[in-house]
Amino acid sequence: MTMYVWDYLSEYEREREDILDAVDTVFRSGRLVLGESVKGFEEDFAAYQGVDHCVGVDNGTNAVKLGLQALGVGPGDEVITVSNTAAPTVVAIDGTGATPVFVDVRPDDYLMDTEQVASAITHRTKALLPVHLYGQCVDMAPLRRLADRHGLVILEDCAQAHGALHHGRPAGTMGDAGAFSFYPTKVLGAYGDGGAVITHRAEADQALRRLRYYGMDQDYYVVGTPGHNSRLDEVQAEILRRKLTRLDGYIEGRRAVARRYEEGLADIAGAYGLVLPTTNEGNTHVHYVYVVRHAQRDDIIDRLKGYGISLNISYPWPVHTMTGFAHLGWTEGALPQTESAAREIFSLPMYPSLDQARQDRVIEALREVLGTL
């Protein structure tokens, strides 16, 4: 039986009664769209994050897109971000009519190299979009200083960082708004698509509520900027509301898995060229994925298939090298750290219900493969 980087079935078996009750609660409520479950989840998630406002939307991509629009980003603007991210980050920027501008990442943690941001700012720059990748936060202090100096807004991409902290502050609360995805694989995942934007800014909250509902502030009447049909589904909201009460437990489960990898691989990593993930000072890592690095990545992945282990790469193609973004004019070699990482990184299985026996199977197989290279 093939083992994959993510699996939800064992978790579902444990939580099945509550999940099905959540569905039944919505179906019996008499309100299937923007009802009490969406309202309740928005209030609960805002409280968990320690912010004033949370607006549920239909997916993480639109959380980024609508978040940018609510902060005033539009055609003719530039948004500084990274190419080492899931394509939806950049798809969302493109969807606002703004132009994504890339800076490279750091070689040790693959996060935005904040020292490169200042030189990327132009008179068209409107926003900074750091991506809190793999479960830990970008260094936000220098970005905040740059934003304040140049009059920019900051939208944090928190799709992989639910519950992550940076010097005690939750991901998504250090900029002007934070965008979250609740895709099933996420640290807080739904049983389908979902997303949300959190903010302290009342005007952004009001704009988001219009934008997710066609641009309406009342039935059938569009004001300001026309919006989208981007409402968080009532069933997914109720499931997320239940799962939010277990989020801290999910995070601790992920940390336990990360500790077992460290214990099982640290003694051979250096000798065999395997680079294990690090946690930056001041960060609380939630380990959305467990990303390791090796110069013979592709060979390792192929050999592990013989052990029934199928691994993932997050991400094999930097966004700036994709043909879909050729119109931006970036070429290979422009972001050397990003491109180097894309050739060597890969993810080991990571989810809170990963039991020790299955994880040991991964560790032993990887040790054996490394020993034959």
Coordinates of C-alpha atoms in Angstrom, one line a residue:
M1 CA 0.0 0.0 0.0
T2 CA 1.4 3.4 -1.0
M3 CA 2.1 5.9 1.7
Y4 CA 1.5 9.6 0.8
V5 CA 2.7 12.9 2.3
W6 CA -0.9 13.5 3.6
D7 CA -3.8 11.5 4.7
Y8 CA -7.0 12.5 6.5
L9 CA -8.8 9.1 6.9
S10 CA -7.6 8.2 10.3
E11 CA -8.3 11.7 11.6
Y12 CA -11.8 11.5 10.1
E13 CA -12.5 8.2 11.8
R14 CA -11.8 9.8 15.2
E15 CA -13.8 12.9 14.4
R16 CA -16.5 11.4 12.2
E17 CA -19.4 11.8 14.7
D18 CA -18.6 15.5 15.2
I19 CA -18.1 16.2 11.4
L20 CA -21.4 14.6 10.5
D21 CA -23.2 16.4 13.3
A22 CA -21.8 19.7 11.9
V23 CA -23.3 18.9 8.5
D24 CA -26.6 18.0 10.1
T25 CA -26.6 21.2 12.1
V26 CA -26.4 23.3 9.0
F27 CA -28.9 21.3 7.0
R28 CA -31.4 21.6 9.9
S29 CA -30.7 25.3 10.4
G30 CA -32.9 26.6 7.6
R31 CA -30.1 28.8 6.3
L32 CA -27.6 27.4 3.8
V33 CA -25.7 30.5 2.8
L34 CA -24.0 33.1 5.0
G35 CA -25.9 31.9 8.1
E36 CA -25.0 31.4 11.7
S37 CA -22.2 28.9 11.1
V38 CA -20.2 31.4 8.9
K39 CA -20.9 34.2 11.4
G40 CA -19.9 32.0 14.3
F41 CA -16.7 30.8 12.7
E42 CA -15.7 34.3 11.8
E43 CA -16.1 35.4 15.4
D44 CA -14.3 32.3 16.7
F45 CA -11.3 32.6 14.3
A46 CA -11.0 36.3 14.9
A47 CA -10.9 35.6 18.7
Y48 CA -8.3 32.9 18.2
Q49 CA -6.1 35.2 16.2
G50 CA -6.7 38.2 18.5
V51 CA -8.0 40.5 15.8
D52 CA -11.1 42.6 15.4
H53 CA -12.4 41.2 12.1
C54 CA -12.5 38.0 10.1
V55 CA -14.3 37.5 6.8
G56 CA -14.9 34.0 5.5
V57 CA -14.4 33.5 1.7
D58 CA -14.6 30.5 -0.6
N59 CA -10.9 29.6 -0.9
G60 CA -7.4 30.8 -0.1
T61 CA -6.7 32.2 -3.5
N62 CA -9.6 34.6 -3.2
A63 CA -8.6 35.4 0.3
V64 CA -5.4 36.8 -1.1
K65 CA -7.1 38.5 -4.1
L66 CA -9.9 40.1 -2.1
G67 CA -7.5 41.0 0.7
L68 CA -5.4 42.9 -1.7
Q69 CA -8.4 44.6 -3.2
A70 CA -9.8 45.6 0.2
L71 CA -6.4 47.2 0.9
G72 CA -6.6 49.3 -2.3
V73 CA -4.5 47.3 -4.6
G74 CA -5.5 47.3 -8.3
P75 CA -4.5 47.8 -11.9
G76 CA -1.2 49.6 -12.4
D77 CA 0.1 48.7 -8.9
E78 CA 3.0 46.4 -8.0
V79 CA 3.0 43.8 -5.2
I80 CA 6.4 42.5 -4.0
T81 CA 6.4 38.8 -3.1
V82 CA 8.3 35.6 -3.7
S83 CA 8.5 33.0 -6.4
N84 CA 9.0 30.1 -4.0
T85 CA 5.3 29.8 -3.2
A86 CA 2.2 28.0 -4.5
A87 CA 1.1 29.5 -7.8
P88 CA -2.2 30.7 -6.3
T89 CA -0.4 33.5 -4.4
V90 CA 0.7 35.0 -7.7
V91 CA -2.5 34.1 -9.5
A92 CA -4.3 36.2 -6.9
I93 CA -2.1 39.2 -7.4
D94 CA -2.5 38.9 -11.2
G95 CA -6.3 38.8 -10.6
T96 CA -6.4 42.2 -9.1
G97 CA -4.7 43.7 -12.2
A98 CA -1.5 44.4 -10.2
T99 CA 1.9 43.2 -11.3
P100 CA 3.8 40.7 -9.0
V101 CA 7.4 41.6 -8.4
F102 CA 9.7 38.9 -7.0
V103 CA 12.5 38.9 -4.6
D104 CA 14.7 35.9 -3.8
V105 CA 14.4 33.7 -0.7
R106 CA 17.0 32.9 2.0
P107 CA 18.9 29.6 1.5
D108 CA 18.4 28.3 5.0
D109 CA 14.6 28.6 5.5
Y110 CA 13.3 29.4 1.9
L111 CA 11.4 32.4 3.2
M112 CA 11.4 35.9 1.7
D113 CA 14.8 37.6 1.9
T114 CA 13.7 40.8 3.4
E115 CA 17.0 42.5 2.7
Q116 CA 16.2 42.5 -1.0
V117 CA 12.8 44.2 -0.7
A118 CA 14.0 47.8 -0.4
S119 CA 15.7 47.7 -3.8
A120 CA 12.5 46.2 -5.4
I121 CA 10.3 49.1 -4.3
T122 CA 9.3 51.6 -7.1
H123 CA 6.8 54.4 -7.4
R124 CA 4.2 51.8 -8.5
T125 CA 4.7 49.6 -5.4
K126 CA 1.5 49.4 -3.4
A127 CA 1.8 46.3 -1.2
L128 CA 4.2 43.8 0.3
L129 CA 3.1 40.2 0.3
P130 CA 5.2 37.9 2.5
V131 CA 4.4 34.2 2.4
H132 CA 4.7 32.4 5.8
L133 CA 5.9 29.2 4.1
Y134 CA 5.9 25.7 5.4
G135 CA 4.7 26.7 8.8
Q136 CA 6.8 29.5 10.1
C137 CA 6.8 33.3 9.7
V138 CA 8.9 35.7 7.6
D139 CA 10.8 38.3 9.6
M140 CA 8.2 41.0 9.7
A141 CA 10.0 43.9 11.5
P142 CA 12.0 45.1 8.4
L143 CA 8.9 44.8 6.2
R144 CA 6.8 46.9 8.6
R145 CA 9.6 49.6 8.6
L146 CA 9.6 49.7 4.8
A147 CA 5.9 49.8 4.6
D148 CA 5.6 52.7 7.0
R149 CA 8.5 54.6 5.3
H150 CA 7.0 54.2 1.8
G151 CA 3.3 54.3 2.6
L152 CA 2.7 50.6 1.6
V153 CA 0.2 48.0 2.8
I154 CA 1.1 44.5 3.9
L155 CA -1.0 41.4 3.3
E156 CA 0.4 38.3 4.9
D157 CA -0.1 35.0 3.0
C158 CA -0.9 32.6 5.9
A159 CA -2.1 29.6 4.0
Q160 CA 0.5 27.4 5.6
A161 CA 0.8 29.1 9.0
H162 CA -2.4 28.7 11.0
G163 CA -1.3 29.0 14.7
A164 CA 2.3 30.0 13.9
L165 CA 3.8 32.8 16.0
H166 CA 6.5 35.4 15.4
H167 CA 7.9 36.8 18.6
G168 CA 4.6 35.9 20.2
R169 CA 2.4 37.5 17.6
P170 CA 0.2 35.2 15.4
A171 CA 0.7 35.0 11.7
G172 CA -1.7 37.3 9.9
T173 CA -1.7 40.0 12.6
M174 CA 1.5 41.8 11.9
G175 CA 0.5 43.4 8.6
D176 CA -2.7 45.2 7.5
A177 CA -4.5 41.9 6.8
G178 CA -3.8 38.2 6.7
A179 CA -5.1 35.7 4.1
F180 CA -5.8 32.1 5.1
S181 CA -6.7 28.9 3.2
F182 CA -8.6 26.1 4.7
Y183 CA -7.9 23.6 1.9
P184 CA -8.1 20.1 3.4
T185 CA -4.4 19.6 3.7
K186 CA -3.9 22.8 5.8
V187 CA -3.1 22.9 9.5
L188 CA -6.7 23.9 9.9
G189 CA -8.4 22.2 7.0
A190 CA -12.0 21.9 5.8
Y191 CA -13.6 19.0 4.0
G192 CA -13.4 21.1 0.8
D193 CA -12.4 24.6 -0.1
G194 CA -12.5 27.6 2.2
G195 CA -10.6 30.7 3.1
A196 CA -10.7 33.8 5.3
V197 CA -9.1 37.2 5.7
I198 CA -8.4 38.7 9.1
T199 CA -7.7 42.4 9.8
H200 CA -7.7 45.1 12.5
R201 CA -9.0 47.6 10.0
A202 CA -12.7 48.3 10.0
E203 CA -12.7 49.7 6.5
A204 CA -11.0 46.6 5.1
D205 CA -13.6 44.4 6.9
Q206 CA -16.4 46.4 5.3
A207 CA -14.8 46.2 1.8
L208 CA -14.2 42.5 2.1
R209 CA -17.8 41.8 3.0
R210 CA -18.9 43.7 -0.1
L211 CA -16.3 42.1 -2.3
R212 CA -17.2 38.5 -1.4
Y213 CA -20.9 39.3 -2.2
Y214 CA -20.7 40.8 -5.7
G215 CA -19.8 44.2 -4.3
M216 CA -23.2 44.6 -2.6
D217 CA -23.8 46.1 0.8
Q218 CA -27.5 45.3 0.5
D219 CA -29.4 42.8 -1.6
Y220 CA -29.2 43.4 -5.4
Y221 CA -27.4 46.8 -5.2
V222 CA -23.6 47.0 -6.0
V223 CA -21.7 49.9 -4.6
G224 CA -18.1 50.9 -5.2
T225 CA -16.0 48.2 -6.8
P226 CA -17.9 45.2 -8.3
G227 CA -17.0 42.1 -6.4
H228 CA -17.2 38.3 -6.7
N229 CA -19.3 35.4 -5.5
S230 CA -16.7 34.3 -2.9
R231 CA -18.7 33.3 0.1
L232 CA -17.5 30.7 2.6
D233 CA -19.8 27.7 2.5
E234 CA -22.0 27.3 5.5
V235 CA -21.2 23.6 5.9
Q236 CA -17.5 24.1 5.7
A237 CA -17.7 27.0 8.2
E238 CA -19.5 24.7 10.7
I239 CA -16.9 22.0 10.2
L240 CA -14.1 24.6 10.6
R241 CA -15.7 26.0 13.7
R242 CA -15.6 22.5 15.3
K243 CA -12.1 21.8 14.2
L244 CA -10.8 25.2 15.4
T245 CA -11.4 23.9 19.0
R246 CA -8.8 21.2 18.2
L247 CA -6.3 23.3 16.3
D248 CA -3.8 23.5 19.1
G249 CA -3.9 19.7 19.3
Y250 CA -3.3 19.4 15.6
I251 CA -0.3 21.7 15.9
E252 CA 1.2 19.7 18.8
G253 CA 0.7 16.5 16.7
R254 CA 2.7 18.1 13.8
R255 CA 5.4 19.2 16.2
A256 CA 5.7 15.6 17.6
V257 CA 6.1 14.3 14.0
A258 CA 8.8 16.9 13.3
R259 CA 10.6 15.9 16.5
R260 CA 10.6 12.3 15.5
Y261 CA 12.1 13.1 12.1
E262 CA 14.8 15.1 13.8
E263 CA 15.6 12.3 16.2
G264 CA 15.5 9.7 13.4
L265 CA 17.6 11.6 10.8
A266 CA 19.9 14.0 12.6
D267 CA 22.7 11.6 13.1
I268 CA 23.1 10.8 9.4
A269 CA 21.9 14.1 7.8
G270 CA 25.3 15.8 7.6
A271 CA 27.2 12.8 6.5
Y272 CA 24.8 12.0 3.6
G273 CA 24.1 15.6 2.5
L274 CA 20.5 15.8 3.8
V275 CA 19.5 19.2 5.0
L276 CA 16.8 19.2 7.7
P277 CA 14.4 22.2 8.3
T278 CA 15.3 24.8 10.9
T279 CA 13.1 27.0 13.1
N280 CA 14.2 30.7 13.2
E281 CA 14.7 32.5 16.4
G282 CA 11.5 34.0 17.7
N283 CA 9.3 31.7 15.6
T284 CA 6.9 29.0 16.7
H285 CA 6.8 26.6 13.8
V286 CA 3.6 24.7 13.1
H287 CA 5.2 22.3 10.4
Y288 CA 2.6 22.5 7.7
V289 CA 5.1 20.5 5.6
Y290 CA 8.4 18.9 6.6
V291 CA 10.7 20.1 3.9
V292 CA 14.2 18.6 3.5
R293 CA 16.9 19.1 0.9
H294 CA 19.3 17.0 -1.0
A295 CA 21.3 17.4 -4.2
Q296 CA 20.1 14.0 -5.5
R297 CA 16.4 14.7 -4.7
D298 CA 14.9 13.2 -7.8
D299 CA 16.9 10.0 -7.4
I300 CA 15.8 9.7 -3.7
I301 CA 12.1 10.2 -4.5
D302 CA 12.3 7.6 -7.3
R303 CA 14.0 5.0 -5.0
L304 CA 11.5 5.6 -2.2
K305 CA 8.7 4.7 -4.5
G306 CA 10.1 1.1 -4.4
Y307 CA 9.3 1.2 -0.6
G308 CA 5.7 2.3 -1.3
I309 CA 6.4 5.9 -0.3
S310 CA 5.2 8.7 -2.6
L311 CA 6.6 12.1 -1.7
N312 CA 5.8 15.7 -2.8
I313 CA 7.8 18.7 -3.8
S314 CA 6.8 22.1 -2.5
Y315 CA 7.5 23.5 -5.0
P316 CA 9.3 22.1 -8.1
W317 CA 8.7 25.0 -10.4
P318 CA 9.3 28.6 -9.2
V319 CA 6.4 30.8 -10.3
H320 CA 8.6 33.2 -12.3
T321 CA 9.8 30.3 -14.6
M322 CA 6.2 29.1 -15.4
T323 CA 5.1 29.8 -19.0
G324 CA 1.8 31.2 -17.6
F325 CA 3.8 34.1 -16.2
A326 CA 6.2 34.6 -19.1
H327 CA 4.5 38.0 -19.7
L328 CA 6.1 39.3 -16.5
G329 CA 9.5 39.1 -18.2
W330 CA 11.5 37.1 -15.6
T331 CA 14.1 34.6 -16.8
E332 CA 15.8 31.6 -15.2
G333 CA 18.8 32.7 -13.2
A334 CA 17.0 35.8 -11.9
L335 CA 16.3 34.3 -8.5
P336 CA 19.2 31.9 -7.8
Q337 CA 18.3 30.8 -4.3
T338 CA 14.7 30.1 -5.3
E339 CA 15.8 28.1 -8.4
S340 CA 18.4 26.1 -6.5
A341 CA 16.0 25.2 -3.8
A342 CA 13.4 24.1 -6.4
R343 CA 15.9 21.5 -7.7
E344 CA 16.6 20.0 -4.3
I345 CA 13.8 20.3 -1.8
F346 CA 11.1 17.6 -1.1
S347 CA 8.6 17.0 1.6
L348 CA 8.3 14.0 4.0
P349 CA 4.9 12.8 5.1
M350 CA 3.5 15.3 7.7
Y351 CA 0.0 15.3 9.3
P352 CA -0.9 15.1 13.0
S353 CA -2.5 11.6 12.7
L354 CA 0.7 10.1 11.2
D355 CA 1.4 7.3 13.7
Q356 CA 4.9 6.4 14.8
A357 CA 5.0 3.1 13.0
R358 CA 4.3 4.6 9.6
Q359 CA 6.7 7.4 10.3
D360 CA 9.4 5.0 11.3
R361 CA 8.9 3.2 8.0
V362 CA 9.7 6.5 6.2
I363 CA 12.7 7.2 8.3
E364 CA 14.2 3.7 7.9
A365 CA 13.5 3.7 4.1
L366 CA 15.2 7.2 3.7
R367 CA 18.2 6.1 5.8
E368 CA 18.6 3.0 3.6
V369 CA 18.3 5.0 0.3
L370 CA 20.8 7.7 1.5
G371 CA 23.2 4.9 2.4
T372 CA 23.2 3.7 -1.2
L373 CA 23.8 7.0 -3.0

